[in-house]
Amino acid sequence: MKKEVNNKNNLMDKIISLCKRRGFVFAGSEIYGGLANSWDYGPLGVELKNNIKQLWWKQFVQMRDDVVGIDAALIMNPKVWESSGHISTFSDPLIECKKCKKRFRADQIDLKNCPECKGELGESRQFNLMLKTFLGPIEDKDSIVYFRPETAQAMFVDFKNVLETSRKKLPFGIAQIGKAFRNEITPGNFIFRTREFEQMEIEYFIKEENWQEVFKHWQKEMQSWMIDVLGLKQGSIHELDVPSSELAHYSKKTIDFEYDFPFGKKELYGLAYRTDFDLRNHFKDEVPYKEEGVEPFYPHVIEPTFGVDRSVLAVLCGAYQEEDERIVLKLKPQLAPYKVAVFPLLKNKPELVAKAKEVYDNLKKDFMVAFDDRGNIGKRYYSQDEIGTPYCVTVDFDTLENNEVTVRDRDTTQQEKIKVSELNNYIKEKIYGN
Ligand SMILES: [Zn+2]
């Protein structure tokens, strides 16, 4: 029986607490009091996050003939950001308090005085969201560079190099997974909005006349990724057709995929038709694409963008369940940090422990495996349920006689006897079989 998780803020607190308690996500630089909503992924969090990234790369790069990957530098020539429009337009309107110097988003504040200190507020002005630093030994204006505010521009800047080395023809895409940085005024909601974050992005190059058809293709691909791969519930995903007055400067059509997070319906992913805006801006002197029989032209672009940290958060929120006796993360087995856990029935029986170690070592050849010999079996089950481990294997005295172990399923809690010699294949079939 499910206990209703009725208080949604409470749910978020529980998820944050679970993340910390079990090593998914910690506050960054915690021993120094943290740092402005920065977060560190712990031993289990990094596994979950890597599983998401690897599945994405496999599905959208390795299994397709029409997408190739890159991994570009985080800091690019600042001219990239002039051409892309980020230096002139990537900004939020801000108001600074004259007294305490705190800044507020002008569109989120409708007061005459500072909400913090009641001091007088200054004029609203634009504040660029790019994170700035100096490259090299001299700190002057010629050495100013920016941490990239998005991964996308590298795919445009590298377009010709990729085209020439991969010999792709339209339509084709360039994919990248990597960090991006935005000097957000108000980060928040745990790992939802942070100044340092990770994206999985594809720039898919097309002929202009095909944009609607390709847009629909990627809309379906994104839906299928969220539901079939991440296991998010259909009813908790909403598509928002962004009104033209609110579109980014480069976009002719954008769909935001929103998810019902415990703190509200918020943007998870985006799909945008960027026209030929970017290639035109970066390749001013030379049209970058040629095909036999037609004049060189600028390909158009459809861009599916997936936030990695938001994926992790949505997956955690969707998987978290409280049942009578236990908290269980009902993660898709492919996403779970540990695929299987091995327990010797009793810690103080060396022959059981030795056999369990043998089973454990053998499983490790194929999976991430946990080993636990503390407390009673029931507690060990609950401990694995809480981190989403789909299968638990117990080695008992029967195992020593007949080489059979007990495999317990996380979701149904049903148990089954399986031959040790068949165990790896059994787990493999369960996790990757369908
Ligand atoms: Zn103030």
Tab-separated table of C-alpha atoms and ligand atoms in Angstrom:
chain	number	residue	atom	x	y	z
A	1	MET	CA	0.000	0.000	0.000
A	2	LYS	CA	1.285	3.408	-0.960
A	3	LYS	CA	1.267	6.193	1.537
A	4	GLU	CA	0.187	9.374	-0.163
A	5	VAL	CA	3.019	11.876	-0.365
A	6	ASN	CA	0.706	14.793	0.294
A	7	ASN	CA	2.971	17.683	1.062
A	8	LYS	CA	4.983	18.521	-2.009
A	9	ASN	CA	7.545	20.740	-0.292
A	10	ASN	CA	7.935	18.004	2.217
A	11	LEU	CA	8.605	15.615	-0.671
A	12	MET	CA	11.412	17.838	-1.949
A	13	ASP	CA	12.937	17.943	1.546
A	14	LYS	CA	12.775	14.162	1.704
A	15	ILE	CA	14.485	13.779	-1.649
A	16	ILE	CA	17.245	16.244	-0.714
A	17	SER	CA	17.712	14.443	2.575
A	18	LEU	CA	17.885	11.035	0.865
A	19	CYS	CA	20.400	12.431	-1.645
A	20	LYS	CA	22.668	13.588	1.150
A	21	ARG	CA	22.183	10.579	3.426
A	22	ARG	CA	22.939	8.032	0.726
A	23	GLY	CA	25.552	9.892	-1.292
A	24	PHE	CA	23.703	11.067	-4.390
A	25	VAL	CA	24.198	14.827	-4.008
A	26	PHE	CA	25.990	16.928	-1.381
A	27	ALA	CA	26.187	20.687	-0.915
A	28	GLY	CA	29.364	21.853	-2.672
A	29	SER	CA	32.258	23.009	-0.439
A	30	GLU	CA	30.077	22.112	2.529
A	31	ILE	CA	32.823	22.239	5.180
A	32	TYR	CA	33.385	25.891	4.221
A	33	GLY	CA	29.720	26.742	4.460
A	34	GLY	CA	28.920	25.837	0.854
A	35	LEU	CA	29.010	28.097	-2.186
A	36	ALA	CA	25.982	29.801	-3.734
A	37	ASN	CA	23.862	26.804	-4.631
A	38	SER	CA	26.685	24.623	-5.933
A	39	TRP	CA	26.256	20.880	-5.530
A	40	ASP	CA	28.554	17.866	-5.720
A	41	TYR	CA	27.452	14.471	-6.993
A	42	GLY	CA	28.483	11.735	-4.560
A	43	PRO	CA	29.344	8.090	-5.260
A	44	LEU	CA	25.766	7.083	-6.151
A	45	GLY	CA	24.838	10.362	-7.837
A	46	VAL	CA	27.727	10.162	-10.246
A	47	GLU	CA	26.661	6.642	-11.238
A	48	LEU	CA	23.067	7.734	-11.852
A	49	LYS	CA	24.212	10.782	-13.801
A	50	ASN	CA	26.745	8.804	-15.857
A	51	ASN	CA	24.110	6.183	-16.655
A	52	ILE	CA	21.828	8.916	-18.002
A	53	LYS	CA	24.624	10.440	-20.085
A	54	GLN	CA	25.788	7.081	-21.438
A	55	LEU	CA	22.272	6.008	-22.410
A	56	TRP	CA	21.744	9.343	-24.131
A	57	TRP	CA	25.029	9.083	-26.045
A	58	LYS	CA	24.264	5.536	-27.063
A	59	GLN	CA	20.738	6.323	-28.238
A	60	PHE	CA	21.389	9.626	-30.009
A	61	VAL	CA	24.961	9.196	-31.283
A	62	GLN	CA	26.188	5.622	-31.387
A	63	MET	CA	22.991	3.957	-32.558
A	64	ARG	CA	22.272	6.534	-35.259
A	65	ASP	CA	24.001	6.910	-38.632
A	66	ASP	CA	23.241	10.599	-38.846
A	67	VAL	CA	24.700	12.033	-35.613
A	68	VAL	CA	28.362	12.377	-34.599
A	69	GLY	CA	29.812	13.718	-31.360
A	70	ILE	CA	32.347	16.301	-30.254
A	71	ASP	CA	33.821	17.394	-26.934
A	72	ALA	CA	34.842	21.040	-27.210
A	73	ALA	CA	36.749	23.378	-24.895
A	74	LEU	CA	34.736	25.121	-22.178
A	75	ILE	CA	36.428	28.432	-22.835
A	76	MET	CA	36.171	29.611	-26.440
A	77	ASN	CA	37.439	32.636	-28.306
A	78	PRO	CA	35.295	35.574	-27.076
A	79	LYS	CA	34.479	36.397	-30.702
A	80	VAL	CA	32.260	33.294	-30.639
A	81	TRP	CA	30.004	35.085	-28.149
A	82	GLU	CA	30.008	38.292	-30.149
A	83	SER	CA	28.856	36.423	-33.262
A	84	SER	CA	26.278	34.371	-31.369
A	85	GLY	CA	24.708	37.478	-29.870
A	86	HIS	CA	25.445	36.467	-26.272
A	87	ILE	CA	27.584	39.505	-25.478
A	88	SER	CA	24.890	41.922	-26.591
A	89	THR	CA	21.693	40.113	-25.649
A	90	PHE	CA	22.300	37.356	-23.115
A	91	SER	CA	21.246	39.368	-20.118
A	92	ASP	CA	18.600	39.911	-17.466
A	93	PRO	CA	17.247	43.289	-16.364
A	94	LEU	CA	18.561	43.970	-12.879
A	95	ILE	CA	17.982	46.496	-10.157
A	96	GLU	CA	20.674	47.185	-7.588
A	97	CYS	CA	19.974	48.407	-4.063
A	98	LYS	CA	21.923	51.624	-3.462
A	99	LYS	CA	22.404	50.787	0.189
A	100	CYS	CA	23.222	47.047	0.488
A	101	LYS	CA	24.273	46.597	-3.201
A	102	LYS	CA	22.182	43.456	-3.563
A	103	ARG	CA	20.829	42.849	-7.066
A	104	PHE	CA	17.324	41.716	-7.951
A	105	ARG	CA	15.666	40.652	-11.194
A	106	ALA	CA	13.714	43.725	-12.323
A	107	ASP	CA	10.914	41.514	-13.649
A	108	GLN	CA	10.549	39.693	-10.315
A	109	ILE	CA	10.298	42.692	-8.040
A	110	ASP	CA	7.563	45.340	-7.916
A	111	LEU	CA	8.654	47.313	-4.880
A	112	LYS	CA	10.016	50.818	-4.528
A	113	ASN	CA	12.478	49.801	-1.814
A	114	CYS	CA	14.941	46.977	-1.322
A	115	PRO	CA	13.169	43.851	-0.008
A	116	GLU	CA	16.291	43.077	2.087
A	117	CYS	CA	17.178	46.367	3.762
A	118	LYS	CA	14.416	48.768	2.653
A	119	GLY	CA	17.103	50.960	1.044
A	120	GLU	CA	16.536	52.951	-2.153
A	121	LEU	CA	16.648	50.989	-5.402
A	122	GLY	CA	18.653	52.170	-8.429
A	123	GLU	CA	17.674	52.149	-12.085
A	124	SER	CA	17.038	48.877	-13.889
A	125	ARG	CA	19.940	47.849	-16.130
A	126	GLN	CA	21.006	44.813	-18.165
A	127	PHE	CA	23.363	42.366	-16.492
A	128	ASN	CA	25.133	39.846	-18.719
A	129	LEU	CA	24.700	36.259	-17.563
A	130	MET	CA	28.022	34.979	-18.891
A	131	LEU	CA	30.635	34.018	-16.316
A	132	LYS	CA	33.765	36.021	-16.981
A	133	THR	CA	37.397	35.324	-16.217
A	134	PHE	CA	40.881	36.218	-17.461
A	135	LEU	CA	42.930	33.879	-19.604
A	136	GLY	CA	46.699	34.078	-19.244
A	137	PRO	CA	48.951	36.027	-16.896
A	138	ILE	CA	47.660	39.576	-17.472
A	139	GLU	CA	44.327	40.768	-16.130
A	140	ASP	CA	43.274	43.377	-18.654
A	141	LYS	CA	40.353	43.737	-21.011
A	142	ASP	CA	42.160	41.893	-23.818
A	143	SER	CA	42.413	38.760	-21.713
A	144	ILE	CA	38.723	38.612	-20.753
A	145	VAL	CA	37.133	35.295	-21.705
A	146	TYR	CA	33.846	33.603	-20.820
A	147	PHE	CA	32.917	30.164	-19.609
A	148	ARG	CA	30.498	28.969	-22.264
A	149	PRO	CA	26.856	29.738	-21.380
A	150	GLU	CA	25.694	26.824	-23.580
A	151	THR	CA	27.290	23.892	-25.370
A	152	ALA	CA	25.583	24.694	-28.688
A	153	GLN	CA	28.014	27.213	-30.152
A	154	ALA	CA	30.877	24.704	-30.344
A	155	MET	CA	28.824	22.574	-32.720
A	156	PHE	CA	28.383	25.570	-35.019
A	157	VAL	CA	31.984	26.735	-34.784
A	158	ASP	CA	33.261	23.191	-35.486
A	159	PHE	CA	30.707	22.629	-38.253
A	160	LYS	CA	33.188	22.679	-41.162
A	161	ASN	CA	35.783	20.540	-39.394
A	162	VAL	CA	33.161	17.930	-38.539
A	163	LEU	CA	31.694	18.048	-42.029
A	164	GLU	CA	35.074	17.523	-43.684
A	165	THR	CA	36.275	14.761	-41.369
A	166	SER	CA	33.011	12.831	-41.038
A	167	ARG	CA	31.938	13.389	-44.673
A	168	LYS	CA	28.293	13.620	-43.572
A	169	LYS	CA	25.582	14.977	-45.847
A	170	LEU	CA	22.386	16.735	-44.774
A	171	PRO	CA	20.501	15.900	-42.740
A	172	PHE	CA	22.968	15.178	-39.959
A	173	GLY	CA	23.610	16.227	-36.373
A	174	ILE	CA	26.478	17.073	-34.051
A	175	ALA	CA	26.050	16.107	-30.403
A	176	GLN	CA	27.844	17.135	-27.266
A	177	ILE	CA	27.592	16.554	-23.527
A	178	GLY	CA	29.284	19.070	-21.304
A	179	LYS	CA	29.213	21.784	-18.701
A	180	ALA	CA	27.932	25.296	-19.206
A	181	PHE	CA	27.880	28.295	-16.872
A	182	ARG	CA	25.408	31.097	-16.276
A	183	ASN	CA	25.710	33.789	-13.701
A	184	GLU	CA	22.088	33.360	-12.618
A	185	ILE	CA	20.797	35.960	-10.178
A	186	THR	CA	18.534	33.580	-8.362
A	187	PRO	CA	19.669	29.957	-8.539
A	188	GLY	CA	17.623	27.506	-6.554
A	189	ASN	CA	15.475	24.445	-6.076
A	190	PHE	CA	18.353	22.106	-5.317
A	191	ILE	CA	20.064	20.992	-8.585
A	192	PHE	CA	17.294	22.485	-10.748
A	193	ARG	CA	18.883	25.883	-11.341
A	194	THR	CA	22.603	26.222	-10.695
A	195	ARG	CA	25.285	28.489	-12.088
A	196	GLU	CA	27.327	25.505	-13.230
A	197	PHE	CA	25.333	22.828	-15.013
A	198	GLU	CA	25.591	20.138	-17.641
A	199	GLN	CA	23.813	19.832	-20.983
A	200	MET	CA	23.282	17.120	-23.564
A	201	GLU	CA	22.652	18.805	-26.857
A	202	ILE	CA	22.281	18.108	-30.553
A	203	GLU	CA	22.473	20.577	-33.421
A	204	TYR	CA	20.707	18.825	-36.258
A	205	PHE	CA	21.452	20.390	-39.663
A	206	ILE	CA	18.803	20.331	-42.366
A	207	LYS	CA	17.536	21.955	-45.518
A	208	GLU	CA	15.160	24.763	-44.678
A	209	GLU	CA	12.139	23.189	-46.341
A	210	ASN	CA	12.320	20.154	-44.037
A	211	TRP	CA	12.247	21.948	-40.723
A	212	GLN	CA	8.697	21.053	-39.663
A	213	GLU	CA	9.108	17.361	-40.374
A	214	VAL	CA	12.480	17.189	-38.583
A	215	PHE	CA	11.112	19.216	-35.662
A	216	LYS	CA	8.345	16.613	-35.248
A	217	HIS	CA	10.873	13.778	-35.448
A	218	TRP	CA	12.881	15.228	-32.560
A	219	GLN	CA	9.748	16.015	-30.576
A	220	LYS	CA	8.899	12.291	-30.711
A	221	GLU	CA	12.480	11.282	-29.923
A	222	MET	CA	12.441	13.495	-26.837
A	223	GLN	CA	9.086	12.152	-25.673
A	224	SER	CA	10.310	8.600	-26.055
A	225	TRP	CA	13.546	9.382	-24.185
A	226	MET	CA	11.643	10.835	-21.219
A	227	ILE	CA	9.105	8.034	-20.979
A	228	ASP	CA	10.858	4.884	-22.217
A	229	VAL	CA	14.410	5.567	-21.064
A	230	LEU	CA	14.057	7.803	-18.013
A	231	GLY	CA	10.768	6.245	-16.937
A	232	LEU	CA	9.009	9.574	-16.314
A	233	LYS	CA	5.232	9.384	-16.206
A	234	GLN	CA	3.466	10.640	-19.320
A	235	GLY	CA	1.006	12.647	-17.232
A	236	SER	CA	3.765	14.593	-15.494
A	237	ILE	CA	5.270	15.918	-18.739
A	238	HIS	CA	3.748	18.953	-20.449
A	239	GLU	CA	4.635	20.543	-23.751
A	240	LEU	CA	4.561	24.313	-23.921
A	241	ASP	CA	4.596	25.891	-27.352
A	242	VAL	CA	6.522	29.059	-26.515
A	243	PRO	CA	4.601	32.140	-27.780
A	244	SER	CA	6.482	34.027	-30.497
A	245	SER	CA	6.804	37.121	-28.303
A	246	GLU	CA	8.826	35.099	-25.790
A	247	LEU	CA	11.098	33.233	-28.201
A	248	ALA	CA	14.878	33.557	-27.875
A	249	HIS	CA	16.482	35.877	-30.419
A	250	TYR	CA	17.605	32.973	-32.643
A	251	SER	CA	14.462	30.863	-32.604
A	252	LYS	CA	11.453	30.617	-34.908
A	253	LYS	CA	9.740	27.894	-32.905
A	254	THR	CA	10.431	26.428	-29.479
A	255	ILE	CA	8.726	23.776	-27.414
A	256	ASP	CA	9.542	23.607	-23.716
A	257	PHE	CA	9.060	20.217	-22.149
A	258	GLU	CA	7.902	20.894	-18.620
A	259	TYR	CA	7.879	18.447	-15.755
A	260	ASP	CA	5.805	18.386	-12.568
A	261	PHE	CA	8.581	18.828	-10.041
A	262	PRO	CA	7.537	18.945	-6.360
A	263	PHE	CA	8.140	22.730	-6.480
A	264	GLY	CA	5.940	23.212	-9.524
A	265	LYS	CA	5.727	22.716	-13.268
A	266	LYS	CA	9.133	23.752	-14.597
A	267	GLU	CA	11.144	23.498	-17.764
A	268	LEU	CA	12.984	20.209	-18.177
A	269	TYR	CA	14.097	20.242	-21.829
A	270	GLY	CA	13.771	22.429	-24.898
A	271	LEU	CA	13.405	21.885	-28.608
A	272	ALA	CA	14.120	24.846	-30.870
A	273	TYR	CA	14.190	25.652	-34.542
A	274	ARG	CA	17.201	28.003	-34.738
A	275	THR	CA	16.947	28.665	-38.494
A	276	ASP	CA	20.358	29.370	-40.097
A	277	PHE	CA	21.036	32.151	-37.583
A	278	ASP	CA	24.147	30.601	-36.049
A	279	LEU	CA	25.953	29.308	-39.121
A	280	ARG	CA	25.336	32.623	-40.877
A	281	ASN	CA	26.852	34.518	-37.973
A	282	HIS	CA	29.922	32.315	-37.655
A	283	PHE	CA	30.644	31.779	-41.352
A	284	LYS	CA	30.251	35.280	-42.718
A	285	ASP	CA	32.925	35.026	-45.399
A	286	GLU	CA	32.373	31.520	-46.623
A	287	VAL	CA	29.132	29.615	-47.080
A	288	PRO	CA	29.951	26.393	-45.215
A	289	TYR	CA	27.885	23.773	-47.018
A	290	LYS	CA	28.126	22.546	-50.581
A	291	GLU	CA	26.296	19.825	-52.444
A	292	GLU	CA	26.644	18.791	-56.062
A	293	GLY	CA	24.331	20.559	-58.449
A	294	VAL	CA	23.216	23.362	-56.112
A	295	GLU	CA	24.669	26.661	-54.963
A	296	PRO	CA	26.445	26.524	-51.554
A	297	PHE	CA	24.007	27.346	-48.763
A	298	TYR	CA	23.582	27.747	-45.015
A	299	PRO	CA	21.912	24.703	-43.449
A	300	HIS	CA	19.115	25.322	-40.948
A	301	VAL	CA	19.136	23.803	-37.475
A	302	ILE	CA	16.812	21.931	-35.153
A	303	GLU	CA	18.156	21.836	-31.605
A	304	PRO	CA	17.031	19.354	-28.936
A	305	THR	CA	18.516	20.345	-25.556
A	306	PHE	CA	18.490	18.120	-22.494
A	307	GLY	CA	19.639	19.323	-19.065
A	308	VAL	CA	21.624	16.607	-17.303
A	309	ASP	CA	21.055	17.839	-13.749
A	310	ARG	CA	17.357	18.373	-14.412
A	311	SER	CA	17.177	14.847	-15.808
A	312	VAL	CA	18.708	13.509	-12.589
A	313	LEU	CA	16.269	15.535	-10.493
A	314	ALA	CA	13.208	14.528	-12.518
A	315	VAL	CA	14.236	10.874	-12.358
A	316	LEU	CA	14.716	11.055	-8.576
A	317	CYS	CA	11.382	12.841	-8.030
A	318	GLY	CA	9.538	10.396	-10.284
A	319	ALA	CA	11.109	7.317	-8.719
A	320	TYR	CA	10.697	8.245	-5.036
A	321	GLN	CA	7.996	6.258	-3.259
A	322	GLU	CA	7.062	5.630	0.302
A	323	GLU	CA	5.451	2.330	1.150
A	324	ASP	CA	4.434	0.927	4.527
A	325	GLU	CA	7.811	-0.227	5.706
A	326	ARG	CA	10.181	1.236	3.225
A	327	ILE	CA	11.300	4.092	1.036
A	328	VAL	CA	11.959	2.845	-2.469
A	329	LEU	CA	13.481	4.511	-5.518
A	330	LYS	CA	11.723	2.815	-8.403
A	331	LEU	CA	14.417	3.697	-10.909
A	332	LYS	CA	14.501	2.060	-14.311
A	333	PRO	CA	17.064	-0.735	-13.761
A	334	GLN	CA	19.303	0.730	-16.477
A	335	LEU	CA	19.559	3.974	-14.492
A	336	ALA	CA	20.140	2.451	-11.048
A	337	PRO	CA	23.616	3.103	-9.577
A	338	TYR	CA	23.915	-0.517	-8.419
A	339	LYS	CA	22.231	-3.151	-10.545
A	340	VAL	CA	22.519	-5.830	-7.888
A	341	ALA	CA	23.542	-6.278	-4.240
A	342	VAL	CA	24.993	-9.440	-2.702
A	343	PHE	CA	24.465	-10.512	0.913
A	344	PRO	CA	25.870	-13.426	2.884
A	345	LEU	CA	22.989	-14.538	5.151
A	346	LEU	CA	25.227	-14.361	8.224
A	347	LYS	CA	28.322	-12.284	8.677
A	348	ASN	CA	29.970	-14.621	11.174
A	349	LYS	CA	29.985	-17.749	8.973
A	350	PRO	CA	33.235	-17.631	6.973
A	351	GLU	CA	32.022	-20.218	4.426
A	352	LEU	CA	28.936	-18.082	3.625
A	353	VAL	CA	30.996	-14.917	3.363
A	354	ALA	CA	33.526	-16.639	1.097
A	355	LYS	CA	30.775	-17.950	-1.179
A	356	ALA	CA	29.082	-14.540	-1.269
A	357	LYS	CA	32.402	-12.898	-2.209
A	358	GLU	CA	32.759	-15.375	-5.035
A	359	VAL	CA	29.268	-14.534	-6.338
A	360	TYR	CA	30.012	-10.827	-5.900
A	361	ASP	CA	33.315	-11.013	-7.817
A	362	ASN	CA	31.637	-12.823	-10.647
A	363	LEU	CA	28.766	-10.309	-10.898
A	364	LYS	CA	31.256	-7.417	-10.867
A	365	LYS	CA	32.522	-8.518	-14.268
A	366	ASP	CA	29.183	-7.418	-15.735
A	367	PHE	CA	27.555	-4.931	-13.343
A	368	MET	CA	27.970	-2.330	-10.626
A	369	VAL	CA	27.452	-4.487	-7.519
A	370	ALA	CA	27.065	-3.680	-3.821
A	371	PHE	CA	28.128	-6.012	-1.012
A	372	ASP	CA	26.466	-5.789	2.385
A	373	ASP	CA	26.824	-8.004	5.456
A	374	ARG	CA	25.559	-5.629	8.149
A	375	GLY	CA	22.468	-6.214	10.265
A	376	ASN	CA	19.620	-8.471	9.247
A	377	ILE	CA	18.528	-9.294	5.699
A	378	GLY	CA	15.356	-7.195	5.953
A	379	LYS	CA	17.339	-4.063	6.798
A	380	ARG	CA	19.734	-4.741	3.952
A	381	TYR	CA	16.813	-5.024	1.541
A	382	TYR	CA	15.412	-1.681	2.681
A	383	SER	CA	18.804	-0.069	2.446
A	384	GLN	CA	19.108	-1.165	-1.195
A	385	ASP	CA	15.465	-0.214	-1.950
A	386	GLU	CA	16.221	3.320	-0.842
A	387	ILE	CA	18.975	3.703	-3.463
A	388	GLY	CA	17.040	1.900	-6.188
A	389	THR	CA	19.039	-1.343	-6.493
A	390	PRO	CA	16.733	-3.549	-8.614
A	391	TYR	CA	17.982	-6.970	-7.418
A	392	CYS	CA	19.338	-8.386	-4.178
A	393	VAL	CA	21.074	-11.764	-4.044
A	394	THR	CA	21.318	-13.709	-0.785
A	395	VAL	CA	23.818	-16.493	-0.233
A	396	ASP	CA	22.613	-18.929	2.465
A	397	PHE	CA	23.384	-22.466	3.649
A	398	ASP	CA	21.420	-23.981	0.747
A	399	THR	CA	23.772	-22.178	-1.634
A	400	LEU	CA	26.668	-24.180	-0.208
A	401	GLU	CA	24.741	-27.399	-0.925
A	402	ASN	CA	23.038	-26.760	-4.289
A	403	ASN	CA	24.705	-23.623	-5.720
A	404	GLU	CA	21.411	-21.706	-5.745
A	405	VAL	CA	20.966	-18.157	-4.489
A	406	THR	CA	17.805	-16.202	-3.624
A	407	VAL	CA	17.155	-13.259	-5.919
A	408	ARG	CA	14.735	-10.646	-4.607
A	409	ASP	CA	13.038	-8.114	-6.886
A	410	ARG	CA	12.949	-4.504	-5.621
A	411	ASP	CA	9.506	-3.597	-6.958
A	412	THR	CA	7.535	-6.766	-6.278
A	413	THR	CA	9.689	-8.005	-3.331
A	414	GLN	CA	9.165	-11.491	-4.818
A	415	GLN	CA	11.977	-13.969	-4.374
A	416	GLU	CA	13.286	-16.573	-6.771
A	417	LYS	CA	15.936	-19.318	-6.564
A	418	ILE	CA	18.563	-19.058	-9.306
A	419	LYS	CA	21.625	-21.208	-10.061
A	420	VAL	CA	24.878	-19.332	-9.444
A	421	SER	CA	26.064	-20.404	-12.892
A	422	GLU	CA	23.023	-18.693	-14.466
A	423	LEU	CA	22.962	-15.605	-12.265
A	424	ASN	CA	24.785	-13.105	-14.502
A	425	ASN	CA	22.649	-13.983	-17.514
A	426	TYR	CA	19.485	-13.886	-15.435
A	427	ILE	CA	20.236	-10.351	-14.179
A	428	LYS	CA	21.358	-9.221	-17.630
A	429	GLU	CA	18.130	-10.488	-19.162
A	430	LYS	CA	16.062	-8.737	-16.469
A	431	ILE	CA	17.822	-5.395	-16.871
A	432	TYR	CA	18.567	-5.173	-20.578
A	433	GLY	CA	16.301	-7.899	-21.966
A	434	ASN	CA	13.280	-5.797	-22.777
B	1	ZN	ZN	19.234	46.685	0.192
